[in-house]
XYZ file of N, CA, C and O in Angstrom:
436
model
N 0.836 -1.181 0.000
C 0.000 0.000 0.000
C 0.876 1.237 0.000
O 1.944 1.245 0.601
N 0.402 2.262 -0.670
C 1.107 3.534 -0.705
C 0.122 4.645 -0.376
O -1.095 4.471 -0.507
N 0.642 5.784 0.024
C -0.266 6.919 0.238
C -0.977 7.279 -1.071
O -0.403 7.165 -2.160
N -2.203 7.718 -0.978
C -3.000 8.067 -2.148
C -2.298 9.124 -2.990
O -2.400 9.123 -4.220
N -1.559 10.019 -2.346
C -0.899 11.093 -3.085
C 0.037 10.543 -4.161
O 0.234 11.186 -5.196
N 0.575 9.357 -3.970
C 1.443 8.761 -5.003
C 0.647 8.482 -6.267
O 1.111 8.764 -7.377
N -0.556 7.945 -6.123
C -1.409 7.699 -7.287
C -1.834 9.016 -7.939
O -1.901 9.116 -9.167
N -2.120 10.016 -7.118
C -2.504 11.329 -7.648
C -1.345 11.918 -8.443
O -1.535 12.476 -9.529
N -0.126 11.794 -7.935
C 1.056 12.322 -8.625
C 1.268 11.612 -9.966
O 1.598 12.252 -10.967
N 1.069 10.308 -9.991
C 1.219 9.551 -11.239
C 0.177 10.025 -12.251
O 0.497 10.280 -13.417
N -1.056 10.178 -11.818
C -2.116 10.649 -12.718
C -1.820 12.065 -13.200
O -1.990 12.374 -14.384
N -1.360 12.927 -12.311
C -1.053 14.310 -12.695
C 0.104 14.350 -13.696
O 0.086 15.130 -14.645
N 1.096 13.490 -13.494
C 2.231 13.428 -14.413
C 1.771 12.977 -15.800
O 2.283 13.432 -16.817
N 0.785 12.112 -15.850
C 0.271 11.603 -17.123
C -0.523 12.647 -17.902
O -0.843 12.426 -19.062
N -0.830 13.767 -17.272
C -1.628 14.807 -17.925
C -0.796 15.775 -18.748
O -1.296 16.770 -19.225
N 0.472 15.487 -18.911
C 1.337 16.407 -19.646
C 0.742 16.774 -20.991
O 0.362 15.906 -21.769
N 0.730 18.058 -21.254
C 0.276 18.542 -22.549
C 1.468 18.986 -23.372
O 2.428 19.513 -22.824
N 1.407 18.784 -24.641
C 2.523 19.183 -25.503
C 2.586 20.699 -25.672
O 3.650 21.261 -25.826
N 1.452 21.339 -25.669
C 1.410 22.759 -25.974
C 1.011 23.618 -24.782
O 0.529 24.729 -24.967
N 1.158 23.107 -23.579
C 0.800 23.902 -22.413
C 1.748 23.604 -21.262
O 2.348 22.534 -21.219
N 1.880 24.538 -20.350
C 2.748 24.308 -19.200
C 2.245 23.144 -18.349
O 1.056 22.814 -18.354
N 3.169 22.539 -17.621
C 2.831 21.402 -16.762
C 1.695 21.735 -15.812
O 0.741 20.979 -15.672
N 1.822 22.867 -15.154
C 0.832 23.225 -14.143
C -0.564 23.318 -14.752
O -1.535 22.865 -14.154
N -0.663 23.871 -15.934
C -1.965 23.997 -16.589
C -2.505 22.622 -16.981
O -3.682 22.333 -16.789
N -1.646 21.780 -17.508
C -2.075 20.445 -17.941
C -2.533 19.596 -16.762
O -3.525 18.875 -16.853
N -1.833 19.695 -15.649
C -2.169 18.881 -14.473
C -3.249 19.508 -13.607
O -3.929 18.806 -12.868
N -3.433 20.818 -13.706
C -4.335 21.530 -12.795
C -5.772 21.034 -12.869
O -6.432 20.902 -11.837
N -6.268 20.743 -14.067
C -7.655 20.278 -14.202
C -7.863 18.989 -13.420
O -8.836 18.837 -12.682
N -6.950 18.065 -13.585
C -7.061 16.792 -12.885
C -6.929 16.989 -11.373
O -7.694 16.425 -10.595
N -5.975 17.803 -10.957
C -5.750 18.029 -9.527
C -6.951 18.717 -8.876
O -7.351 18.356 -7.765
N -7.524 19.706 -9.558
C -8.697 20.400 -9.001
C -9.877 19.434 -8.862
O -10.582 19.441 -7.855
N -10.105 18.617 -9.874
C -11.218 17.666 -9.821
C -11.006 16.665 -8.687
O -11.944 16.344 -7.951
N -9.788 16.193 -8.547
C -9.517 15.234 -7.474
C -9.722 15.888 -6.118
O -10.363 15.316 -5.236
N -9.182 17.093 -5.944
C -9.283 17.792 -4.660
C -10.739 18.089 -4.299
O -11.098 18.086 -3.115
N -11.580 18.320 -5.313
C -12.989 18.603 -5.046
C -13.715 17.371 -4.514
O -14.633 17.485 -3.703
N -13.290 16.195 -4.961
C -13.976 14.978 -4.530
C -13.335 14.325 -3.313
O -14.013 13.684 -2.521
N -12.032 14.484 -3.182
C -11.328 13.858 -2.055
C -10.084 14.687 -1.735
O -8.994 14.406 -2.252
N -10.234 15.697 -0.900
C -9.096 16.563 -0.588
C -7.937 15.778 0.032
O -8.140 14.854 0.817
N -6.741 16.158 -0.352
C -5.535 15.559 0.224
C -5.090 16.371 1.427
O -5.283 17.587 1.469
N -4.450 15.728 2.400
C -3.876 16.475 3.512
C -2.780 17.424 3.010
O -2.094 17.131 2.021
N -2.610 18.546 3.673
C -1.634 19.547 3.225
C -0.217 18.980 3.150
O 0.561 19.365 2.276
N 0.121 18.051 4.030
C 1.453 17.439 3.996
C 1.669 16.669 2.700
O 2.764 16.641 2.155
N 0.625 16.025 2.207
C 0.726 15.264 0.966
C 0.722 16.202 -0.237
O 1.455 15.976 -1.203
N -0.089 17.240 -0.191
C -0.117 18.213 -1.290
C 1.271 18.801 -1.490
O 1.725 18.975 -2.621
N 1.965 19.083 -0.406
C 3.304 19.676 -0.487
C 4.284 18.771 -1.230
O 5.270 19.247 -1.796
N 4.030 17.476 -1.248
C 4.923 16.518 -1.908
C 4.639 16.326 -3.390
O 5.444 15.707 -4.098
N 3.522 16.842 -3.886
C 3.130 16.580 -5.278
C 4.211 16.911 -6.307
O 4.524 16.059 -7.141
N 4.813 18.118 -6.315
C 5.824 18.385 -7.347
C 6.998 17.395 -7.297
O 7.456 16.928 -8.338
N 7.455 17.058 -6.103
C 8.555 16.101 -5.970
C 8.138 14.715 -6.455
O 8.884 14.046 -7.178
N 6.952 14.285 -6.105
C 6.476 12.973 -6.540
C 6.264 12.921 -8.049
O 6.551 11.907 -8.688
N 5.791 14.025 -8.631
C 5.632 14.074 -10.083
C 6.991 14.007 -10.777
O 7.149 13.299 -11.773
N 7.977 14.709 -10.244
C 9.331 14.662 -10.814
C 9.904 13.252 -10.688
O 10.526 12.739 -11.625
N 9.678 12.637 -9.551
C 10.160 11.270 -9.331
C 9.546 10.321 -10.359
O 10.236 9.472 -10.921
N 8.269 10.487 -10.626
C 7.601 9.625 -11.613
C 8.208 9.819 -13.004
O 8.430 8.850 -13.737
N 8.475 11.060 -13.372
C 9.068 11.331 -14.686
C 10.438 10.677 -14.805
O 10.774 10.094 -15.841
N 11.240 10.752 -13.756
C 12.564 10.121 -13.763
C 12.428 8.598 -13.775
O 13.181 7.899 -14.463
N 11.467 8.070 -13.042
C 11.246 6.620 -13.050
C 10.831 6.140 -14.445
O 11.213 5.046 -14.863
N 10.052 6.952 -15.155
C 9.673 6.576 -16.528
C 10.914 6.372 -17.387
O 11.009 5.393 -18.141
N 11.872 7.288 -17.284
C 13.119 7.166 -18.046
C 13.903 5.942 -17.573
O 14.364 5.131 -18.377
N 14.061 5.827 -16.268
C 14.868 4.752 -15.692
C 14.319 3.380 -16.072
O 15.073 2.500 -16.508
N 13.019 3.199 -15.924
C 12.418 1.898 -16.244
C 12.504 1.582 -17.733
O 12.790 0.442 -18.113
N 12.275 2.586 -18.565
C 12.372 2.349 -20.006
C 13.794 1.958 -20.397
O 13.995 1.032 -21.196
N 14.788 2.630 -19.824
C 16.185 2.292 -20.124
C 16.533 0.896 -19.611
O 17.225 0.130 -20.290
N 16.064 0.564 -18.426
C 16.337 -0.761 -17.862
C 15.704 -1.844 -18.736
O 16.351 -2.845 -19.065
N 14.435 -1.643 -19.126
C 13.777 -2.626 -19.985
C 14.495 -2.745 -21.326
O 14.656 -3.848 -21.853
N 14.928 -1.616 -21.870
C 15.648 -1.641 -23.148
C 16.946 -2.439 -23.016
O 17.293 -3.221 -23.904
N 17.653 -2.258 -21.907
C 18.892 -2.999 -21.671
C 18.600 -4.495 -21.498
O 19.332 -5.343 -22.015
N 17.527 -4.819 -20.771
C 17.185 -6.219 -20.509
C 16.620 -6.912 -21.748
O 16.777 -8.124 -21.897
N 15.955 -6.139 -22.630
C 15.319 -6.717 -23.822
C 15.666 -5.851 -25.042
O 14.796 -5.186 -25.605
N 16.914 -5.858 -25.458
C 17.340 -4.950 -26.533
C 16.610 -5.155 -27.856
O 16.524 -4.228 -28.658
N 16.045 -6.307 -28.087
C 15.335 -6.559 -29.330
C 13.884 -6.109 -29.311
O 13.200 -6.166 -30.327
N 13.404 -5.653 -28.175
C 12.008 -5.256 -28.041
C 11.879 -3.761 -28.342
O 12.262 -2.917 -27.536
N 11.337 -3.431 -29.519
C 11.218 -2.032 -29.941
C 10.336 -1.208 -29.008
O 10.443 0.019 -28.969
N 9.457 -1.854 -28.265
C 8.579 -1.136 -27.329
C 9.397 -0.364 -26.299
O 8.946 0.661 -25.800
N 10.588 -0.840 -25.996
C 11.414 -0.213 -24.965
C 12.521 0.677 -25.522
O 13.408 1.086 -24.790
N 12.460 0.997 -26.807
C 13.439 1.940 -27.346
C 13.251 3.294 -26.681
O 12.130 3.792 -26.544
N 14.340 3.886 -26.272
C 14.314 5.195 -25.615
C 15.244 6.112 -26.389
O 16.436 5.837 -26.499
N 14.680 7.174 -26.913
C 15.502 8.103 -27.675
C 16.096 9.163 -26.762
O 15.587 9.430 -25.665
N 17.172 9.761 -27.226
C 17.761 10.878 -26.490
C 16.741 11.998 -26.342
O 16.702 12.675 -25.317
N 15.893 12.177 -27.354
C 14.873 13.231 -27.284
C 13.874 12.953 -26.164
O 13.475 13.864 -25.448
N 13.468 11.703 -25.996
C 12.546 11.361 -24.911
C 13.178 11.653 -23.554
O 12.508 12.164 -22.653
N 14.443 11.331 -23.429
C 15.143 11.592 -22.175
C 15.234 13.096 -21.937
O 14.933 13.583 -20.837
N 15.602 13.857 -22.963
C 15.682 15.320 -22.823
C 14.318 15.911 -22.467
O 14.216 16.815 -21.642
N 13.261 15.392 -23.080
C 11.916 15.888 -22.800
C 11.550 15.652 -21.338
O 11.022 16.542 -20.668
N 11.832 14.462 -20.838
C 11.512 14.176 -19.437
C 12.374 14.998 -18.482
O 11.888 15.446 -17.443
N 13.627 15.214 -18.825
C 14.487 16.042 -17.968
C 14.022 17.493 -17.972
O 14.046 18.163 -16.936
N 13.554 17.980 -19.116
C 13.006 19.340 -19.183
C 11.731 19.438 -18.347
O 11.478 20.454 -17.685
N 10.946 18.372 -18.355
C 9.733 18.309 -17.542
C 10.085 18.416 -16.061
O 9.468 19.173 -15.316
N 11.099 17.687 -15.644
C 11.535 17.739 -14.249
C 12.027 19.144 -13.909
O 11.711 19.678 -12.840
N 12.775 19.750 -14.816
C 13.262 21.113 -14.572
C 12.086 22.079 -14.415
O 12.108 22.947 -13.536
N 11.060 21.920 -15.244
C 9.886 22.791 -15.123
C 9.168 22.561 -13.798
O 8.678 23.494 -13.174
N 9.116 21.310 -13.353
C 8.494 21.005 -12.059
C 9.240 21.661 -10.897
O 8.650 21.948 -9.867
N 10.522 21.903 -11.070
C 11.316 22.516 -10.005
C 11.124 24.025 -9.926
O 11.495 24.641 -8.938
N 10.540 24.617 -10.971
C 10.334 26.060 -10.983
C 9.330 26.445 -9.893
O 8.262 25.839 -9.780
N 9.656 27.440 -9.086
C 8.754 27.843 -8.000
C 7.339 28.183 -8.476
O 6.364 27.812 -7.814
N 7.203 28.841 -9.613
C 5.865 29.193 -10.106
C 5.060 27.943 -10.437
O 3.858 27.879 -10.163
N 5.702 26.951 -11.019
C 5.020 25.694 -11.332
C 4.609 24.994 -10.045
O 3.483 24.509 -9.929
N 5.493 24.951 -9.081
C 5.176 24.298 -7.812
C 3.995 24.989 -7.133
O 3.078 24.318 -6.651
N 3.996 26.313 -7.111
C 2.883 27.045 -6.484
C 1.571 26.744 -7.201
O 0.537 26.532 -6.560
N 1.596 26.738 -8.525
C 0.374 26.480 -9.295
C -0.160 25.070 -9.043
O -1.371 24.879 -8.896
N 0.730 24.096 -8.980
C 0.302 22.715 -8.694
C -0.290 22.614 -7.300
O -1.327 21.962 -7.103
N 0.340 23.245 -6.332
C -0.144 23.182 -4.962
C -1.518 23.855 -4.839
O -2.406 23.336 -4.166
N -1.689 25.002 -5.496
C -2.999 25.683 -5.477
C -4.067 24.787 -6.115
O -5.163 24.661 -5.593
N -3.746 24.189 -7.252
C -4.719 23.352 -7.958
C -5.138 22.148 -7.121
O -6.277 21.723 -7.174
N -4.210 21.640 -6.327
C -4.503 20.459 -5.503
C -5.201 20.832 -4.202
O -5.537 19.963 -3.408
N -5.400 22.125 -3.981
C -6.107 22.542 -2.776
C -5.215 23.002 -1.665
O -5.665 23.237 -0.545
N -3.935 23.137 -1.956
C -3.003 23.606 -0.941
C -2.824 25.110 -1.005
O -3.329 25.783 -1.897
N -2.124 25.629 -0.046
C -1.828 27.062 -0.016
C -0.477 27.258 -0.652
O 0.484 26.575 -0.320
N -0.411 28.165 -1.609
C 0.869 28.425 -2.261
C 1.082 29.910 -2.424
O 0.200 30.679 -2.540
């Protein structure tokens, strides 16, 4: 079992939009979740870190699977995919993005 906030962070990370900032893409999902089941403030504070962790885990797992199964095209990881995920993590570290995510999830920012 894991805290619910981990599942919320995974879902929020999956909301990435190609043409919009992270906070905007995730905010709709976070607001809807917070309206139906508010998270404790301690968990809300962890959302940006948990979302960044998920993005890094996506890269790590894909690379590990590619190494373990080099013939499986499903696990091909391009340098561009890695750069995209690293840029996503960098955006998550921006104070404005963190504040927007926390506000959307029902926290004070």
